[in-house]
Coordinates of N, CA and C and ligand atoms in Angstrom, one line a residue:
M1 N 0.7 -1.3 -0.1 CA 0.1 -0.1 -0.2 C 0.8 1.1 -0.2
M2 N 0.4 2.3 -0.6 CA 1.3 3.7 -1.1 C 1.4 4.5 0.3
D3 N 1.9 5.2 0.7 CA 2.5 5.6 2.3 C 1.3 6.6 1.9
S4 N 0.7 6.9 3.3 CA -0.9 7.6 3.4 C -0.1 9.1 3.2
A5 N 0.6 9.7 3.6 CA 0.7 11.0 3.6 C 1.3 11.1 1.6
V6 N 1.7 10.5 1.1 CA 1.6 10.9 -0.3 C 0.5 10.3 -0.7
V7 N -0.3 9.6 -1.3 CA -2.1 9.9 -1.3 C -2.8 10.7 -0.8
D8 N -2.3 11.6 0.4 CA -3.3 12.5 0.8 C -2.5 13.5 0.0
R9 N -1.1 13.5 -0.3 CA -0.5 14.8 -1.1 C -1.1 14.7 -2.4
E10 N -1.3 13.8 -3.1 CA -1.5 13.9 -4.4 C -2.9 13.7 -4.0
L11 N -4.1 13.6 -3.2 CA -5.4 14.0 -3.3 C -5.8 15.3 -2.9
L12 N -4.9 16.4 -2.5 CA -4.8 17.7 -2.6 C -4.7 18.3 -3.2
S13 N -3.4 17.5 -4.4 CA -3.1 18.4 -5.8 C -4.4 18.4 -6.6
L14 N -5.5 17.6 -6.5 CA -6.6 17.0 -7.2 C -7.5 18.3 -6.9
I15 N -7.2 18.9 -5.7 CA -8.5 20.0 -5.1 C -8.2 21.4 -5.1
R16 N -7.0 20.9 -4.4 CA -6.8 22.7 -4.3 C -6.1 23.6 -5.0
G17 N -6.7 24.3 -5.6 CA -6.1 24.7 -7.0 C -4.9 26.4 -6.5
D18 N -4.9 27.9 -7.1 CA -3.9 28.5 -7.0 C -4.7 29.3 -5.9
M19 N -3.7 30.1 -5.0 CA -4.0 30.8 -4.1 C -5.2 31.7 -5.0
V20 N -6.2 32.1 -3.9 CA -6.9 33.4 -4.6 C -6.3 34.7 -3.5
A21 N -6.3 34.4 -2.2 CA -6.0 35.6 -1.4 C -5.8 35.1 -0.2
C22 N -4.7 35.9 0.6 CA -4.5 35.5 1.9 C -4.9 36.3 3.1
G23 N -5.7 36.6 4.0 CA -6.2 37.2 5.1 C -5.4 37.2 6.4
T24 N -6.0 37.4 7.1 CA -5.7 37.9 8.5 C -5.2 36.0 9.2
H25 N -5.9 35.8 9.3 CA -6.4 33.8 9.6 C -6.4 33.2 8.4
R26 N -6.7 33.4 7.6 CA -7.0 32.0 6.5 C -6.0 32.5 4.9
E27 N -5.8 31.4 4.2 CA -5.8 31.4 3.0 C -6.9 30.7 2.0
V28 N -6.8 31.2 1.0 CA -8.2 31.1 -0.1 C -7.5 30.6 -1.2
Y29 N -8.0 29.6 -1.5 CA -7.5 28.8 -2.7 C -9.2 28.3 -3.7
K30 N -8.3 28.7 -5.0 CA -9.4 27.7 -6.1 C -9.5 26.3 -6.1
F31 N -10.9 25.5 -5.7 CA -11.2 24.6 -5.8 C -11.7 24.1 -6.7
L32 N -10.4 23.2 -7.0 CA -10.2 22.0 -8.8 C -11.5 21.7 -9.1
P33 N -12.3 21.2 -8.1 CA -13.6 19.8 -9.0 C -15.0 20.6 -9.3
D34 N -15.1 22.2 -8.7 CA -16.1 23.4 -9.2 C -15.5 24.5 -8.6
T35 N -15.2 25.1 -9.8 CA -14.3 26.4 -9.7 C -14.8 28.0 -9.5
S36 N -16.4 27.4 -8.8 CA -17.1 28.8 -8.2 C -17.0 28.3 -7.0
L37 N -16.2 27.8 -6.4 CA -16.3 27.3 -5.2 C -14.5 28.2 -4.7
V38 N -14.3 28.3 -3.2 CA -13.4 28.2 -2.9 C -12.9 27.4 -2.0
I39 N -11.3 27.4 -1.6 CA -11.0 26.1 -0.3 C -10.3 27.1 0.8
K40 N -11.2 27.4 2.0 CA -10.4 28.4 2.9 C -9.6 27.8 4.0
I41 N -9.0 27.7 4.0 CA -7.8 27.1 5.1 C -7.1 27.8 6.3
E42 N -8.0 27.8 7.6 CA -7.5 28.4 8.5 C -5.6 28.4 8.7
R43 N -5.4 29.4 9.0 CA -3.2 29.0 9.2 C -2.9 28.9 10.9
E44 N -3.9 29.2 11.5 CA -3.3 28.7 13.0 C -4.6 28.3 13.8
G45 N -4.0 28.1 14.7 CA -5.6 27.6 16.1 C -5.8 29.1 16.4
Y46 N -7.1 28.0 17.5 CA -7.8 29.2 18.1 C -8.0 30.4 18.0
K47 N -9.1 30.5 16.3 CA -9.6 31.5 15.5 C -10.8 30.6 15.1
F48 N -11.1 29.5 14.9 CA -12.2 29.0 14.2 C -13.0 29.8 14.0
D49 N -12.2 31.0 12.9 CA -13.4 31.4 11.8 C -14.4 30.6 10.8
N50 N -14.0 29.8 10.7 CA -14.6 28.9 9.8 C -15.8 28.2 10.5
V51 N -15.2 27.6 11.5 CA -16.6 27.2 12.1 C -17.5 28.4 12.7
T52 N -17.1 29.7 12.4 CA -18.5 30.3 13.1 C -18.7 30.2 11.6
E53 N -18.1 30.8 11.2 CA -18.9 31.1 9.6 C -19.8 30.3 8.8
W54 N -19.2 29.0 9.3 CA -19.9 27.4 8.8 C -21.8 28.2 9.4
E55 N -21.3 27.9 11.3 CA -22.6 28.3 12.1 C -23.6 29.3 11.0
I56 N -23.4 30.4 11.1 CA -23.8 31.8 10.8 C -24.2 31.1 9.5
W57 N -23.8 31.0 8.8 CA -24.4 30.4 7.3 C -25.9 29.4 7.8
S58 N -25.3 28.2 8.6 CA -26.4 27.4 9.1 C -27.6 28.0 9.1
E59 N -27.4 29.0 10.1 CA -28.2 29.9 10.7 C -29.0 30.9 10.0
L60 N -28.5 31.5 9.1 CA -28.9 32.7 8.3 C -29.7 32.1 6.7
C61 N -29.1 30.4 6.2 CA -28.9 30.3 5.1 C -30.6 30.5 4.2
K62 N -31.9 30.3 5.5 CA -32.8 30.8 4.9 C -33.9 31.2 4.9
T63 N -32.4 32.4 5.4 CA -33.2 33.8 5.9 C -33.0 34.8 4.5
P64 N -33.6 36.1 4.5 CA -33.0 37.3 4.0 C -31.9 37.8 3.7
Y65 N -31.3 37.4 5.0 CA -29.6 37.9 5.0 C -29.4 36.8 4.0
S66 N -29.1 35.3 4.0 CA -28.9 34.9 3.1 C -28.2 35.5 1.7
A67 N -28.9 36.3 1.2 CA -28.6 37.2 0.0 C -27.2 38.1 0.1
W68 N -26.9 38.0 1.5 CA -25.7 39.5 1.3 C -24.4 38.4 2.1
L69 N -24.7 37.4 1.9 CA -23.5 36.2 2.6 C -23.1 35.0 2.0
A70 N -21.7 34.7 1.0 CA -21.1 34.0 0.7 C -21.7 32.7 0.9
S71 N -22.2 31.6 0.3 CA -22.9 30.8 0.9 C -21.3 29.4 1.2
C72 N -21.5 28.6 2.5 CA -21.0 27.6 2.7 C -21.4 26.5 2.5
Q73 N -21.0 26.1 1.6 CA -21.1 24.4 1.1 C -20.8 23.2 2.1
T74 N -19.7 23.5 2.6 CA -19.1 22.3 3.4 C -18.0 22.4 4.1
I75 N -18.0 21.5 5.5 CA -16.8 22.2 6.1 C -16.0 20.8 6.9
S76 N -14.7 20.9 7.0 CA -13.7 19.7 7.7 C -14.4 19.1 9.0
P77 N -14.5 17.8 8.9 CA -14.6 18.0 10.9 C -14.3 18.2 11.9
N78 N -13.0 19.7 12.2 CA -11.9 20.0 13.1 C -12.3 21.5 12.0
G79 N -13.5 21.5 10.9 CA -12.5 23.2 10.6 C -11.8 24.4 10.2
V80 N -11.2 23.1 9.8 CA -9.6 23.4 9.4 C -9.5 24.1 7.9
V81 N -11.0 23.5 7.3 CA -10.6 23.2 5.6 C -12.2 23.7 5.6
L82 N -13.0 25.0 4.9 CA -14.0 25.2 4.4 C -14.3 25.5 3.0
I83 N -15.2 24.5 2.8 CA -15.5 25.0 1.2 C -17.0 26.4 1.0
Q84 N -16.5 27.4 0.0 CA -17.2 28.1 0.5 C -17.4 29.0 -1.3
E85 N -18.6 29.0 -1.4 CA -18.9 30.1 -3.0 C -18.0 31.0 -3.0
R86 N -17.6 31.1 -4.1 CA -16.4 32.0 -5.0 C -17.2 33.4 -5.1
T87 N -16.3 34.2 -4.9 CA -16.8 35.8 -5.1 C -15.6 36.5 -5.9
S88 N -16.4 37.2 -6.7 CA -15.0 37.9 -7.7 C -15.2 39.5 -7.1
P89 N -14.1 40.1 -7.7 CA -14.2 41.6 -7.0 C -15.5 42.4 -7.4
V90 N -15.3 43.7 -6.5 CA -16.3 44.4 -6.9 C -16.0 45.7 -7.1
P91 N -16.3 46.5 -8.4 CA -16.0 47.8 -8.6 C -16.5 48.3 -8.3
E92 N -15.2 49.1 -7.6 CA -15.6 50.2 -6.9 C -17.1 51.2 -7.0
A93 N -17.3 51.3 -7.9 CA -18.7 52.0 -8.5 C -19.5 51.2 -8.0
M94 N -19.8 49.7 -7.8 CA -21.0 48.7 -7.5 C -21.1 48.3 -5.6
L95 N -19.9 49.6 -5.1 CA -20.0 49.0 -3.5 C -21.3 49.7 -3.2
P96 N -22.4 49.2 -2.5 CA -23.5 50.3 -2.2 C -23.9 50.6 -1.0
K97 N -24.7 52.2 -0.9 CA -24.6 52.6 -0.3 C -24.4 52.5 1.8
M98 N -25.5 50.8 1.8 CA -26.3 50.9 2.3 C -25.6 49.2 2.8
I99 N -25.8 48.6 3.8 CA -25.3 47.3 4.3 C -26.1 47.1 5.5
P100 N -26.2 45.7 6.1 CA -27.0 45.2 6.6 C -26.7 45.4 8.5
S101 N -27.2 45.7 9.1 CA -26.8 45.9 10.8 C -25.4 44.8 11.1
I102 N -25.7 43.7 11.0 CA -25.2 42.5 11.6 C -23.7 42.6 11.5
F103 N -23.4 42.8 10.1 CA -21.9 42.8 9.8 C -21.3 44.0 10.4
R104 N -19.7 43.7 11.3 CA -18.6 44.4 11.6 C -17.7 44.5 11.4
D105 N -17.5 43.5 11.0 CA -15.6 43.8 9.8 C -15.9 44.0 8.3
T106 N -16.0 44.9 8.2 CA -16.8 45.7 6.7 C -16.1 46.4 5.9
K107 N -14.7 46.0 5.9 CA -13.6 46.4 5.0 C -14.1 45.8 3.7
E108 N -13.5 46.7 3.0 CA -14.0 46.6 1.0 C -13.8 44.8 0.9
E109 N -11.9 44.5 1.1 CA -11.8 42.8 0.6 C -12.7 42.0 1.4
N110 N -13.2 42.3 2.3 CA -14.5 41.5 2.4 C -15.4 41.3 1.9
W111 N -15.4 41.8 0.9 CA -16.7 41.8 0.3 C -16.9 41.3 -0.9
G112 N -17.7 41.4 -1.9 CA -17.7 40.3 -3.4 C -19.2 40.5 -4.3
L113 N -18.2 39.7 -5.5 CA -20.1 39.5 -5.9 C -19.8 38.1 -6.5
V114 N -21.3 37.6 -6.1 CA -22.1 36.6 -6.8 C -22.9 36.4 -7.5
I115 N -22.8 35.6 -8.5 CA -24.6 35.4 -9.3 C -25.4 34.3 -9.0
R116 N -26.3 34.5 -8.7 CA -26.9 33.6 -7.7 C -28.8 33.4 -9.0
N117 N -29.0 32.5 -9.6 CA -30.2 32.4 -10.0 C -30.3 33.3 -11.2
G118 N -29.0 33.4 -11.7 CA -29.5 34.9 -12.8 C -28.3 36.4 -12.2
K119 N -28.7 36.1 -10.8 CA -29.2 37.6 -10.3 C -27.5 37.7 -9.3
K120 N -27.3 39.2 -9.7 CA -25.6 39.6 -9.4 C -26.0 40.0 -8.3
L121 N -25.2 39.3 -7.1 CA -25.7 39.7 -5.3 C -24.4 40.5 -5.2
F122 N -24.0 41.4 -4.0 CA -23.3 41.5 -3.1 C -23.1 40.9 -1.8
V123 N -21.9 40.4 -1.8 CA -22.3 39.9 -0.5 C -20.7 39.6 0.2
C124 N -20.7 39.3 1.7 CA -19.9 38.9 2.6 C -19.2 38.0 2.1
H125 N -17.7 37.5 2.4 CA -17.3 35.9 2.5 C -16.1 36.8 3.5
D126 N -16.5 37.2 4.6 CA -15.6 37.2 5.5 C -17.0 37.5 6.5
Y127 N -17.3 36.5 7.1 CA -18.5 37.1 8.1 C -18.6 36.3 9.3
A128 N -17.3 36.1 10.1 CA -17.1 35.3 11.0 C -17.5 36.3 12.2
H129 N -17.0 37.4 12.3 CA -17.4 38.4 13.2 C -18.6 39.4 13.2
S130 N -19.7 38.9 12.7 CA -20.9 39.8 12.3 C -21.9 39.4 14.3
R131 N -23.0 40.1 13.7 CA -23.6 40.0 15.4 C -24.8 38.9 14.9
L132 N -24.4 37.8 15.2 CA -25.3 36.7 14.9 C -26.6 36.5 16.0
L133 N -26.1 36.9 17.4 CA -27.0 36.8 18.2 C -28.2 38.3 18.0
N134 N -29.6 38.1 18.3 CA -30.6 38.9 18.1 C -30.8 39.4 17.1
V135 N -30.7 38.6 15.9 CA -30.4 39.5 14.4 C -31.9 40.2 14.3
P136 N -32.1 40.9 13.6 CA -33.6 41.0 13.5 C -34.5 40.6 12.4
K137 N -35.4 39.8 12.6 CA -35.6 39.4 11.5 C -36.1 39.7 10.2
K138 N -36.3 41.5 10.4 CA -36.3 41.3 9.0 C -34.6 42.8 9.0
V139 N -34.1 42.6 7.8 CA -32.7 43.2 7.1 C -33.1 44.8 7.7
R140 N -31.9 45.2 8.4 CA -32.2 46.4 8.9 C -30.4 46.7 8.6
L141 N -30.7 48.1 7.3 CA -29.8 48.1 6.6 C -29.2 49.6 7.2
V142 N -27.7 49.7 7.2 CA -26.8 50.9 8.0 C -26.3 51.4 6.6
P143 N -25.6 52.9 6.9 CA -24.5 53.2 5.7 C -23.6 52.6 5.8
A144 N -22.8 52.3 4.3 CA -21.7 51.7 4.7 C -20.7 52.9 4.5
K145 N -19.2 52.4 5.0 CA -18.4 53.3 5.5 C -16.8 53.2 4.7
W146 N -17.3 53.0 3.2 CA -16.4 52.5 2.3 C -15.2 54.0 2.6
H147 N -15.9 55.1 2.3 CA -14.8 56.5 1.7 C -14.7 57.0 3.0
D148 N -15.4 56.9 4.7 CA -15.0 57.2 5.2 C -13.1 57.0 6.4
P149 N -12.7 58.6 6.0 CA -11.3 58.0 6.1 C -10.8 57.5 7.6
S150 N -12.2 58.0 8.7 CA -11.9 57.6 9.8 C -12.0 56.2 10.6
Y151 N -12.8 55.8 9.2 CA -13.1 54.3 9.4 C -12.1 52.8 9.1
K152 N -11.8 52.4 10.6 CA -10.9 51.4 10.6 C -11.2 49.9 10.4
G153 N -12.4 50.0 9.6 CA -12.9 48.5 9.0 C -13.3 47.6 10.1
W154 N -13.9 48.4 11.5 CA -13.9 47.6 12.5 C -15.5 48.4 13.3
T155 N -17.0 47.9 13.1 CA -17.5 48.5 13.9 C -18.2 47.7 15.2
K156 N -18.2 48.6 15.8 CA -18.7 47.6 17.4 C -20.0 47.5 17.7
Ligands
ADP201 N1 -16.0 32.9 -0.8 C1 -14.5 33.7 -1.7 N2 -13.9 33.9 -2.8 C2 -13.5 34.8 -3.4 N3 -12.3 35.2 -1.8 C3 -12.4 34.9 -1.2 C4 -13.4 34.6 -0.4 N4 -13.4 34.3 0.8 C5 -11.9 35.3 1.1 N5 -12.0 35.6 -0.4 C6 -10.3 36.2 -0.7 O1 -9.2 35.7 0.5 C7 -9.1 36.9 1.7 C8 -9.2 36.3 3.2 O2 -10.3 35.8 3.4 P1 -10.6 36.1 4.2 O3 -12.2 35.3 5.0 O4 -11.6 37.8 4.7 O5 -10.1 35.3 5.8 P2 -9.5 36.3 6.9 O6 -10.7 35.9 7.7 O7 -8.2 35.2 8.0 O8 -9.5 37.5 6.5 C9 -10.0 38.0 1.4 O9 -9.9 39.5 1.2 C10 -10.3 38.0 0.1 O10 -9.7 38.5 -1.1
MG202 MG1 -10.5 38.9 6.0

């Protein structure tokens, strides 16, 4: 039988494509079997952003908030690997003036565009730090701060 580390490496090479980007805690790669998805890999322990994102998506996927979130497809048993809907960069002119109140880490790089059912949607792909508790039933929009020079990308 072939060494299992070799098999794991070979399997990975069939699944993990080029790196899309690297955030503070996660590396993001193309998912070769389906390029409409990405692989998000936690770089260090104790952050659990993949797990939190998965939980948030599971909680909100059947609510109107789903139109603002990159969907999560599956997660590995320990949360190190998350498969998520792939977004494309948002042209400056398409940044919306208002976004839902539940988001906290609202830097421009945490957002992207997806096409769902033929409709272009502006979605957040880094929502591990949004407010999941007591989410208002109806989506409440607040002004986005893309061009506010005093905003450091974090809403209390
Ligand atoms: N679903 C996605 N589709 C396309 N690019 C993504 C997606 N998720 C993240 N990225 C890219 O990877 C970067 C890091 O991912 P992010 O989720 O923000 O990780 P971190 O928690 O480390 O900030 C993002 O800024 C973005 O450029
Ligand atoms: Mg990020």
